[in-house]
Coordinates of C-alpha atoms in Angstrom, one line a residue:
M1 CA -13.8 -1.2 -36.3
S2 CA -13.0 -0.1 -32.8
A3 CA -9.8 1.9 -32.4
K4 CA -9.4 0.4 -28.9
I5 CA -6.7 -2.2 -28.2
R6 CA -8.3 -5.7 -28.3
L7 CA -7.7 -7.3 -24.9
G8 CA -8.1 -10.9 -23.8
I9 CA -8.1 -12.1 -20.2
L10 CA -7.0 -15.4 -18.6
G11 CA -8.3 -15.9 -15.1
G12 CA -9.9 -13.3 -12.8
G13 CA -13.4 -14.7 -12.9
G14 CA -15.9 -15.1 -10.1
D15 CA -15.3 -12.8 -7.1
S16 CA -11.5 -12.4 -7.9
L17 CA -10.2 -9.0 -6.6
I18 CA -7.5 -9.2 -9.2
G19 CA -10.0 -9.7 -12.0
V20 CA -12.0 -6.6 -11.0
L21 CA -8.9 -4.6 -10.6
H22 CA -7.6 -5.4 -14.1
R23 CA -11.0 -5.0 -15.8
V24 CA -11.6 -1.5 -14.3
A25 CA -8.0 -0.5 -15.0
S26 CA -8.3 -1.5 -18.6
A27 CA -11.4 0.7 -19.0
M28 CA -10.1 3.7 -17.2
Y29 CA -8.6 5.6 -20.1
D30 CA -10.8 4.2 -22.9
Q31 CA -7.8 2.5 -24.5
Y32 CA -8.9 -1.2 -24.4
E33 CA -11.9 -3.4 -25.3
I34 CA -12.2 -6.8 -23.7
V35 CA -13.0 -9.1 -26.6
G36 CA -12.8 -12.5 -24.9
G37 CA -10.7 -15.0 -22.9
V38 CA -11.0 -17.8 -20.4
F39 CA -12.1 -16.4 -17.0
N40 CA -12.8 -19.7 -15.3
P41 CA -11.6 -23.3 -15.8
N42 CA -15.3 -24.5 -15.9
Y43 CA -16.8 -23.6 -19.3
D44 CA -20.3 -23.1 -18.0
D45 CA -19.0 -20.8 -15.2
N46 CA -16.9 -19.1 -17.9
L47 CA -19.9 -18.3 -20.0
A48 CA -22.0 -17.2 -17.1
F49 CA -19.4 -14.8 -15.9
A50 CA -19.0 -13.4 -19.4
N51 CA -22.7 -12.7 -19.5
K52 CA -22.6 -11.2 -16.0
I53 CA -20.0 -8.6 -17.0
G54 CA -21.4 -8.0 -20.5
I55 CA -18.8 -9.6 -22.7
P56 CA -20.0 -11.3 -25.9
T57 CA -19.6 -15.0 -25.6
D58 CA -18.5 -15.8 -29.2
R59 CA -14.8 -15.5 -28.1
I60 CA -15.2 -17.1 -24.6
Y61 CA -13.2 -20.3 -24.9
T62 CA -13.3 -23.7 -23.2
D63 CA -9.6 -23.5 -22.3
F64 CA -6.3 -21.6 -23.0
E65 CA -5.2 -24.0 -25.8
T66 CA -8.5 -23.5 -27.7
M67 CA -8.2 -19.7 -27.3
I68 CA -4.7 -19.7 -28.9
A69 CA -5.8 -22.0 -31.7
E70 CA -8.9 -19.9 -32.6
E71 CA -7.5 -16.4 -32.1
T72 CA -4.5 -17.2 -34.4
K73 CA -7.0 -18.1 -37.2
L74 CA -8.4 -14.6 -37.1
P75 CA -7.1 -11.8 -39.3
E76 CA -4.5 -9.5 -37.7
S77 CA -7.1 -6.7 -37.5
Q78 CA -9.5 -8.8 -35.4
R79 CA -7.4 -11.0 -33.1
M80 CA -6.5 -10.1 -29.6
Q81 CA -3.5 -7.8 -29.4
V82 CA -2.6 -8.2 -25.8
V83 CA -3.6 -10.8 -23.1
S84 CA -3.7 -10.3 -19.4
V85 CA -2.6 -13.3 -17.3
L86 CA -4.4 -13.3 -14.0
T87 CA -4.1 -17.0 -13.1
P88 CA -2.4 -18.7 -10.1
N89 CA 1.4 -18.4 -10.3
F90 CA 2.2 -21.8 -11.8
L91 CA 0.3 -21.0 -15.0
H92 CA 2.1 -17.7 -15.6
F93 CA 5.1 -19.2 -17.4
P94 CA 3.4 -21.7 -19.8
M95 CA 0.7 -19.2 -20.7
A96 CA 3.1 -16.2 -21.2
K97 CA 5.5 -18.3 -23.2
T98 CA 2.8 -19.6 -25.6
L99 CA 1.3 -16.1 -26.0
L100 CA 4.7 -14.6 -26.9
E101 CA 5.4 -17.4 -29.3
N102 CA 2.2 -16.7 -31.1
G103 CA 2.6 -13.0 -31.4
F104 CA 0.6 -11.6 -28.5
H105 CA 1.7 -8.8 -26.2
V106 CA 1.3 -9.7 -22.5
I107 CA 0.3 -8.1 -19.2
C108 CA 1.2 -10.5 -16.4
E109 CA 0.5 -10.6 -12.7
K110 CA 3.4 -11.1 -10.4
P111 CA 5.5 -13.1 -9.7
M112 CA 6.1 -13.3 -13.5
T113 CA 7.0 -17.0 -13.2
T114 CA 7.7 -19.6 -10.5
T115 CA 11.5 -19.9 -11.2
Y116 CA 14.3 -17.6 -12.3
D117 CA 15.2 -19.9 -15.2
E118 CA 11.6 -19.6 -16.5
A119 CA 11.8 -15.8 -16.2
K120 CA 15.0 -15.7 -18.3
I121 CA 13.2 -17.7 -21.0
I122 CA 10.4 -15.2 -21.1
K123 CA 12.8 -12.3 -21.1
K124 CA 14.6 -13.8 -24.1
L125 CA 11.3 -14.3 -26.0
V126 CA 10.2 -10.7 -25.4
Q127 CA 13.5 -9.4 -26.7
E128 CA 13.6 -11.7 -29.7
N129 CA 9.9 -10.9 -30.7
E130 CA 10.1 -7.2 -29.7
S131 CA 7.0 -7.8 -27.7
I132 CA 5.4 -5.5 -25.1
F133 CA 5.4 -7.3 -21.7
A134 CA 4.2 -5.7 -18.5
V135 CA 4.4 -7.1 -15.0
T136 CA 1.8 -5.6 -12.7
Y137 CA 3.8 -4.3 -9.8
T138 CA 0.7 -2.2 -9.3
Y139 CA 2.0 0.3 -6.8
T140 CA 4.5 1.8 -9.2
G141 CA 1.5 3.5 -10.9
Y142 CA 0.6 5.7 -7.9
P143 CA 1.2 9.4 -8.8
M144 CA 3.2 10.2 -5.7
I145 CA 5.4 7.1 -6.1
R146 CA 6.2 8.4 -9.6
Q147 CA 6.9 11.8 -8.0
M148 CA 9.2 10.1 -5.5
R149 CA 11.1 8.4 -8.3
K150 CA 11.7 11.6 -10.2
M151 CA 12.7 13.6 -7.1
I152 CA 15.2 10.9 -6.0
T153 CA 16.7 10.3 -9.5
S154 CA 17.0 14.1 -10.1
G155 CA 19.0 14.5 -6.8
A156 CA 16.4 16.2 -4.7
I157 CA 17.5 14.3 -1.5
G158 CA 21.2 14.0 -2.5
K159 CA 23.2 10.8 -2.3
I160 CA 21.1 7.9 -0.9
Q161 CA 22.3 6.7 2.5
K162 CA 19.5 4.4 3.8
I163 CA 16.5 2.6 2.4
D164 CA 13.7 1.0 4.4
A165 CA 10.9 -0.9 2.6
R166 CA 8.1 -2.6 4.5
Y167 CA 5.2 -4.7 3.4
Y168 CA 3.1 -6.0 6.3
Q169 CA -0.1 -8.1 6.0
G170 CA -1.9 -10.4 8.5
W171 CA -4.1 -12.4 6.3
I172 CA -2.4 -15.7 6.6
N173 CA -2.3 -15.6 10.5
P174 CA -5.7 -17.4 10.9
I175 CA -4.5 -20.1 8.3
I176 CA -1.0 -20.9 9.3
H177 CA -1.8 -22.2 12.8
D178 CA -4.3 -24.8 11.5
K179 CA -2.5 -27.8 9.9
S180 CA -5.4 -28.6 7.6
K181 CA -5.8 -25.1 6.4
R182 CA -2.1 -24.5 5.8
S183 CA -1.9 -27.8 3.9
S184 CA -4.8 -26.8 1.6
T185 CA -4.2 -23.2 0.5
W186 CA -2.5 -22.9 -2.9
R187 CA -0.4 -20.0 -1.6
L188 CA 1.5 -22.5 0.7
D189 CA 1.8 -25.1 -2.0
P190 CA 5.2 -24.9 -3.8
K191 CA 3.8 -26.8 -6.8
K192 CA 1.3 -23.9 -7.5
S193 CA 3.0 -20.9 -5.9
G194 CA 6.7 -21.5 -6.4
I195 CA 9.4 -21.8 -3.7
S196 CA 8.2 -18.7 -1.7
C197 CA 4.9 -17.5 -0.3
C198 CA 5.6 -14.2 1.5
I199 CA 8.7 -13.0 -0.4
G200 CA 7.2 -14.2 -3.7
D201 CA 3.8 -12.6 -3.1
I202 CA 4.6 -9.3 -1.3
G203 CA 8.3 -9.1 -0.7
T204 CA 8.9 -8.9 -4.4
H205 CA 6.6 -5.8 -4.5
A206 CA 8.9 -4.1 -1.9
F207 CA 12.0 -5.2 -3.8
D208 CA 10.6 -3.7 -7.1
M209 CA 9.6 -0.5 -5.3
V210 CA 13.2 -0.1 -4.0
E211 CA 14.6 -0.3 -7.4
F212 CA 11.8 1.8 -9.0
V213 CA 12.0 4.8 -6.7
T214 CA 15.8 4.9 -6.5
G215 CA 16.6 4.0 -10.1
K216 CA 19.3 1.7 -8.7
H217 CA 19.8 -2.0 -8.7
V218 CA 20.1 -4.2 -5.6
S219 CA 23.4 -6.0 -5.8
K220 CA 23.5 -8.2 -2.7
I221 CA 21.0 -9.5 -0.2
L222 CA 21.0 -11.4 3.2
A223 CA 17.7 -13.0 4.1
D224 CA 16.3 -14.4 7.4
L225 CA 12.9 -16.0 6.7
N226 CA 10.3 -17.4 9.0
Y227 CA 8.2 -20.6 8.3
L228 CA 6.8 -21.1 11.9
Y229 CA 6.1 -24.8 11.4
D230 CA 8.3 -27.6 10.3
D231 CA 5.7 -29.0 8.0
N232 CA 5.3 -25.7 6.2
Q233 CA 7.6 -25.4 3.2
M234 CA 6.8 -21.8 2.4
D235 CA 8.0 -18.6 4.1
I236 CA 5.3 -16.4 5.6
D237 CA 7.6 -13.7 7.0
G238 CA 11.1 -12.4 6.4
T239 CA 13.7 -9.7 6.9
I240 CA 16.2 -9.0 4.1
L241 CA 19.2 -6.8 4.3
I242 CA 20.1 -5.2 0.9
R243 CA 23.1 -3.5 -0.7
L244 CA 22.7 -1.4 -3.8
D245 CA 25.1 0.3 -6.2
E246 CA 27.7 2.5 -4.6
N247 CA 27.4 0.5 -1.3
T248 CA 24.0 2.0 -0.4
K249 CA 22.4 -0.2 2.2
G250 CA 18.9 -0.9 3.4
V251 CA 16.3 -3.4 4.6
I252 CA 13.2 -5.1 3.2
R253 CA 10.7 -6.3 5.8
A254 CA 7.8 -8.5 4.6
S255 CA 5.2 -10.4 6.6
Q256 CA 1.9 -12.2 6.2
I257 CA 1.6 -12.9 10.0
A258 CA 1.7 -9.3 11.1
T259 CA -1.6 -9.7 13.0
G260 CA -4.2 -7.0 12.2
E261 CA -2.2 -5.4 9.4
E262 CA -4.1 -5.0 6.1
N263 CA -1.9 -3.9 3.2
G264 CA 0.9 -2.0 4.8
L265 CA 3.4 -1.3 2.0
A266 CA 5.6 1.6 2.8
I267 CA 9.0 2.9 1.6
R268 CA 11.4 5.4 3.1
V269 CA 14.6 6.7 1.3
Y270 CA 17.1 8.9 3.1
G271 CA 19.8 10.9 1.3
D272 CA 22.5 13.3 2.6
K273 CA 20.3 16.3 1.8
G274 CA 16.8 15.0 2.8
G275 CA 14.4 12.1 2.9
L276 CA 11.1 10.9 1.3
K277 CA 8.6 8.5 2.7
W278 CA 5.3 7.1 1.4
E279 CA 2.7 4.6 2.6
Q280 CA 0.3 2.7 0.4
E281 CA -2.6 3.0 2.8
N282 CA -2.3 6.8 2.5
P283 CA -1.1 7.0 -1.1
N284 CA -1.9 10.7 -1.7
Y285 CA 0.8 11.9 0.7
L286 CA 4.5 12.0 0.0
Y287 CA 6.5 13.3 2.9
H288 CA 9.7 15.3 2.2
L289 CA 12.1 15.8 5.1
E290 CA 15.1 18.0 5.3
D291 CA 17.3 19.1 8.3
G292 CA 16.3 22.5 9.6
T293 CA 13.1 22.7 7.4
P294 CA 9.5 22.0 8.4
L295 CA 8.1 18.7 7.1
R296 CA 6.6 19.2 3.6
V297 CA 3.6 17.1 2.4
L298 CA 3.3 16.7 -1.4
K299 CA 0.0 15.7 -2.9
P300 CA -1.1 14.7 -6.4
G301 CA -2.6 17.0 -9.0
H302 CA -0.6 20.1 -8.1
E303 CA 1.6 22.0 -10.6
Y304 CA 4.7 21.5 -8.4
N305 CA 4.7 17.8 -9.3
T306 CA 6.6 16.3 -12.2
E307 CA 5.1 15.6 -15.7
L308 CA 5.2 11.8 -15.0
S309 CA 3.2 12.2 -11.7
L310 CA 0.7 14.6 -13.4
D311 CA 0.2 12.2 -16.3
G312 CA -1.0 9.6 -13.9
T313 CA -3.3 11.9 -12.0
K314 CA -6.9 11.9 -13.2
L315 CA -8.6 14.1 -10.6
P316 CA -8.2 17.6 -9.2
P317 CA -6.2 18.1 -5.9
G318 CA -8.1 16.8 -2.9
H319 CA -9.8 13.9 -4.6
P320 CA -8.3 10.6 -3.5
E321 CA -6.7 8.3 -6.1
G322 CA -6.2 4.6 -5.2
I323 CA -5.1 1.2 -6.4
F324 CA -7.6 1.1 -9.3
D325 CA -6.1 4.4 -10.6
S326 CA -2.6 3.0 -10.0
M327 CA -3.3 -0.1 -12.1
G328 CA -5.0 2.1 -14.7
N329 CA -1.8 4.1 -15.1
I330 CA 0.1 0.9 -15.9
Y331 CA -2.5 -0.1 -18.5
K332 CA -2.3 3.4 -19.9
G333 CA 1.5 3.1 -20.3
V334 CA 1.2 -0.3 -22.0
A335 CA -1.4 1.1 -24.4
K336 CA 1.1 3.8 -25.4
A337 CA 3.8 1.2 -26.0
I338 CA 1.5 -1.0 -28.1
K339 CA 0.4 1.9 -30.2
G340 CA 4.0 3.0 -30.8
E341 CA 3.5 6.3 -28.9
A342 CA 6.2 8.1 -26.9
Y343 CA 6.1 7.1 -23.2
D344 CA 8.3 7.3 -20.1
H345 CA 9.9 4.0 -19.3
A346 CA 8.7 4.4 -15.7
E347 CA 5.1 4.1 -16.9
F348 CA 4.9 0.3 -16.5
P349 CA 7.2 -2.4 -15.0
T350 CA 8.7 -4.6 -17.8
V351 CA 10.0 -8.1 -18.3
I352 CA 13.3 -6.9 -16.8
D353 CA 11.6 -6.0 -13.5
G354 CA 9.8 -9.4 -13.5
T355 CA 13.0 -11.2 -14.2
R356 CA 14.9 -9.4 -11.4
G357 CA 12.0 -10.1 -9.1
M358 CA 12.3 -13.8 -9.7
D359 CA 16.1 -13.7 -9.1
F360 CA 15.4 -11.8 -5.8
I361 CA 12.9 -14.5 -4.6
E362 CA 15.2 -17.4 -5.3
K363 CA 18.3 -15.7 -3.9
A364 CA 16.3 -14.8 -0.7
V365 CA 15.4 -18.4 -0.1
D366 CA 19.0 -19.5 -1.0
S367 CA 20.5 -16.9 1.5
H368 CA 18.3 -18.2 4.3
K369 CA 18.9 -21.9 3.6
K370 CA 22.7 -21.3 3.5
G371 CA 22.6 -19.9 7.0
N372 CA 21.7 -16.3 6.4
V373 CA 24.6 -15.3 4.2
W374 CA 25.1 -12.6 1.6
V375 CA 24.3 -13.7 -2.0
D376 CA 24.6 -11.7 -5.3
I377 CA 21.7 -10.5 -7.4
D378 CA 22.5 -10.9 -11.1
K379 CA 23.2 -7.6 -12.9

């Protein structure tokens, strides 16, 4: 019998970028074996895709319900141990809930659910069942983001004074100005995507990144969102002021109409002794600023980095590591947790991060609708 963790996958078939990302990440450290799942809603397409990627078809199921029924009949030593949920947002909650109730660990794409109430139900189930639950805020797996976290939480830049998180994309710009297109994409359909498009899709990444690198919780937010058209129910741009513990302040800027932008996630944190800044499109460079000292550029793979950063570095210095490696580090951390091995709690985002992300999304929309007022994020 294989010593690898038995992994099932829901969604991610066809030409899905997310599907490729998760499959490659799961293979990166030789910790997982994909044993089956439901990649596509159409069974013939499902089988064809399994054959294409070389997965045996005996555990490729017609639908999610059949997968649960058949997998739970198998002996504990054969059934799937963990299932990755890569479906559109509205399916995350019912699938994750059923998986947890039937004893599976879960790796879930973000946002974790479509409502904060659903997220709290998932959180309760995880805690009651002592399950492993990861939410793929992928960018937390980058070695230099892990380095940034350790430097900030160890006091390398002193007391935090200012935070600036930005996530700019332009992909929805060609869609939003065409009424037929903006009425047909699932990202702008609240029944499938939840109450938010931009903040729910990418703003929540920036929010999680703020809390991850600082080790602090956002306590209050004030949001000003942009919808562009009266018939569009979903935000596609927004600016959110944030307050953290100890009255530290900052801003989260997110947009899907930043024309020409590709995947511009960036974060800057300034303390009273120095600052750190990082950009996702150039992820191997962490910039360390101090008054009266030349700018320093830290890169992965060097001995001056922390153990957490080095653990997530697979290549010698000078060899670029990217988003596949970042997701692979998250899968690696989940594997340690499933196997009962020691791991750093920064190795993968948990159900707590997913729940706080849903609270952030709802509170941002609430703040905007109430006239751009301060609202509290639950502790």
